[in-house]
XYZ file of C-alpha atoms in Angstrom:
128
model
C -3.974 17.743 -4.663
C -3.339 21.268 -5.856
C 0.351 21.832 -6.313
C 2.921 20.105 -8.481
C 4.832 19.124 -5.309
C 1.783 17.385 -3.832
C 1.220 15.574 -7.114
C 4.868 14.459 -7.243
C 4.611 12.963 -3.748
C 1.269 11.169 -4.237
C 0.993 7.437 -4.815
C -2.227 5.657 -5.665
C -2.270 2.233 -4.001
C -4.732 -0.314 -5.350
C -5.227 -3.650 -3.574
C -6.951 -6.710 -5.003
C -7.132 -10.469 -4.653
C -7.440 -10.269 -0.887
C -9.836 -10.149 2.031
C -10.992 -6.833 3.409
C -9.079 -7.651 6.614
C -5.805 -7.977 4.703
C -6.587 -4.812 2.696
C -7.204 -3.033 5.991
C -3.874 -4.311 7.387
C -1.980 -2.931 4.372
C -3.794 0.424 4.380
C -3.397 0.840 8.158
C 0.326 0.091 7.896
C 0.789 2.684 5.174
C -1.539 5.099 6.995
C 0.709 5.051 10.061
C 3.642 6.029 7.854
C 2.072 8.478 5.389
C -0.866 10.856 5.114
C -3.819 9.400 3.249
C -7.124 10.420 1.687
C -8.752 7.801 3.938
C -10.075 8.717 7.402
C -8.314 7.039 10.343
C -11.226 4.736 11.208
C -12.235 4.046 7.606
C -11.945 0.296 6.976
C -12.361 -1.348 3.562
C -15.839 -2.774 2.995
C -17.242 -5.250 0.500
C -19.631 -3.598 -1.933
C -21.072 -6.906 -3.038
C -20.286 -10.061 -1.072
C -18.792 -12.859 -3.143
C -17.532 -10.641 -5.985
C -13.994 -9.473 -6.704
C -13.275 -6.213 -4.899
C -10.559 -3.643 -5.493
C -9.651 -1.059 -2.845
C -7.854 2.190 -3.675
C -6.277 4.876 -1.511
C -3.924 7.756 -2.260
C -0.958 8.387 0.026
C 1.239 11.475 0.243
C 4.787 10.232 0.877
C 6.413 13.645 1.359
C 6.876 13.019 5.089
C 7.287 9.755 6.982
C 5.226 9.824 10.171
C 6.282 6.428 11.527
C 8.465 3.559 10.323
C 6.734 0.300 9.438
C 7.107 -2.934 11.367
C 6.376 -6.481 10.139
C 2.662 -7.140 9.650
C 0.781 -10.435 9.439
C -1.446 -11.173 6.439
C -3.769 -14.157 6.172
C -3.015 -14.546 2.444
C -0.986 -12.783 -0.249
C -2.230 -9.393 -1.491
C -1.770 -7.928 -4.966
C -0.778 -4.258 -4.715
C -0.398 -1.797 -7.561
C 1.471 1.448 -6.946
C 1.154 4.355 -9.347
C 2.903 7.709 -9.073
C 6.179 9.540 -9.579
C 9.389 7.522 -9.525
C 10.645 8.837 -6.183
C 7.239 8.568 -4.506
C 6.613 4.989 -5.687
C 10.109 3.948 -4.586
C 9.506 5.469 -1.163
C 6.206 3.691 -0.561
C 7.639 0.421 -1.938
C 10.488 0.644 0.578
C 7.972 1.116 3.399
C 5.977 -1.903 2.196
C 9.205 -3.945 2.100
C 9.773 -3.121 5.780
C 6.332 -4.471 6.727
C 5.751 -7.329 4.277
C 7.620 -9.849 2.193
C 7.217 -8.532 -1.308
C 7.783 -9.734 -4.818
C 7.789 -7.289 -7.704
C 5.639 -8.869 -10.404
C 5.781 -6.114 -12.992
C 6.631 -2.504 -13.735
C 5.666 -0.038 -16.429
C 7.667 3.159 -16.728
C 6.484 6.388 -18.258
C 7.964 9.822 -18.664
C 6.940 11.165 -15.250
C 5.367 8.189 -13.484
C 5.702 4.487 -13.014
C 3.323 1.707 -12.195
C 4.573 -1.220 -10.088
C 2.686 -4.418 -9.343
C 3.682 -6.232 -6.153
C 2.711 -9.411 -4.374
C 2.683 -8.808 -0.611
C 2.947 -11.688 1.862
C 2.961 -11.735 5.624
C 5.965 -9.978 7.127
C 5.544 -11.993 10.319
C 6.792 -15.556 10.156
C 6.160 -18.556 12.423
C 9.687 -18.519 13.866
C 9.170 -14.877 14.954
C 6.116 -15.653 17.109
């Protein structure tokens, strides 16, 4: 990211406490809506089977490419969003359209904020 505008519209999304399939579902959902530093076919992989894994991707939220729809997760996912206030709010709103979310914490700074969320499946049994 070279310009101040690009930096102001970037959000680092870190996922943990989940399977690689659920991490992939979250990243693919966000990737349909926003540009990412991750290639289209790039799926999260375990580095070491059986150990805790954290996946990180940066999204540019300047332009919405596609609105999100409800997405199924096998289990809850912990997501941490870090970036400028407007950018974090924008990506959080997109996540809320796709998943049930609970804000578990927030730290505010001068120019950026850090939000921790718990994402659950946005698709429910009665909707099937």
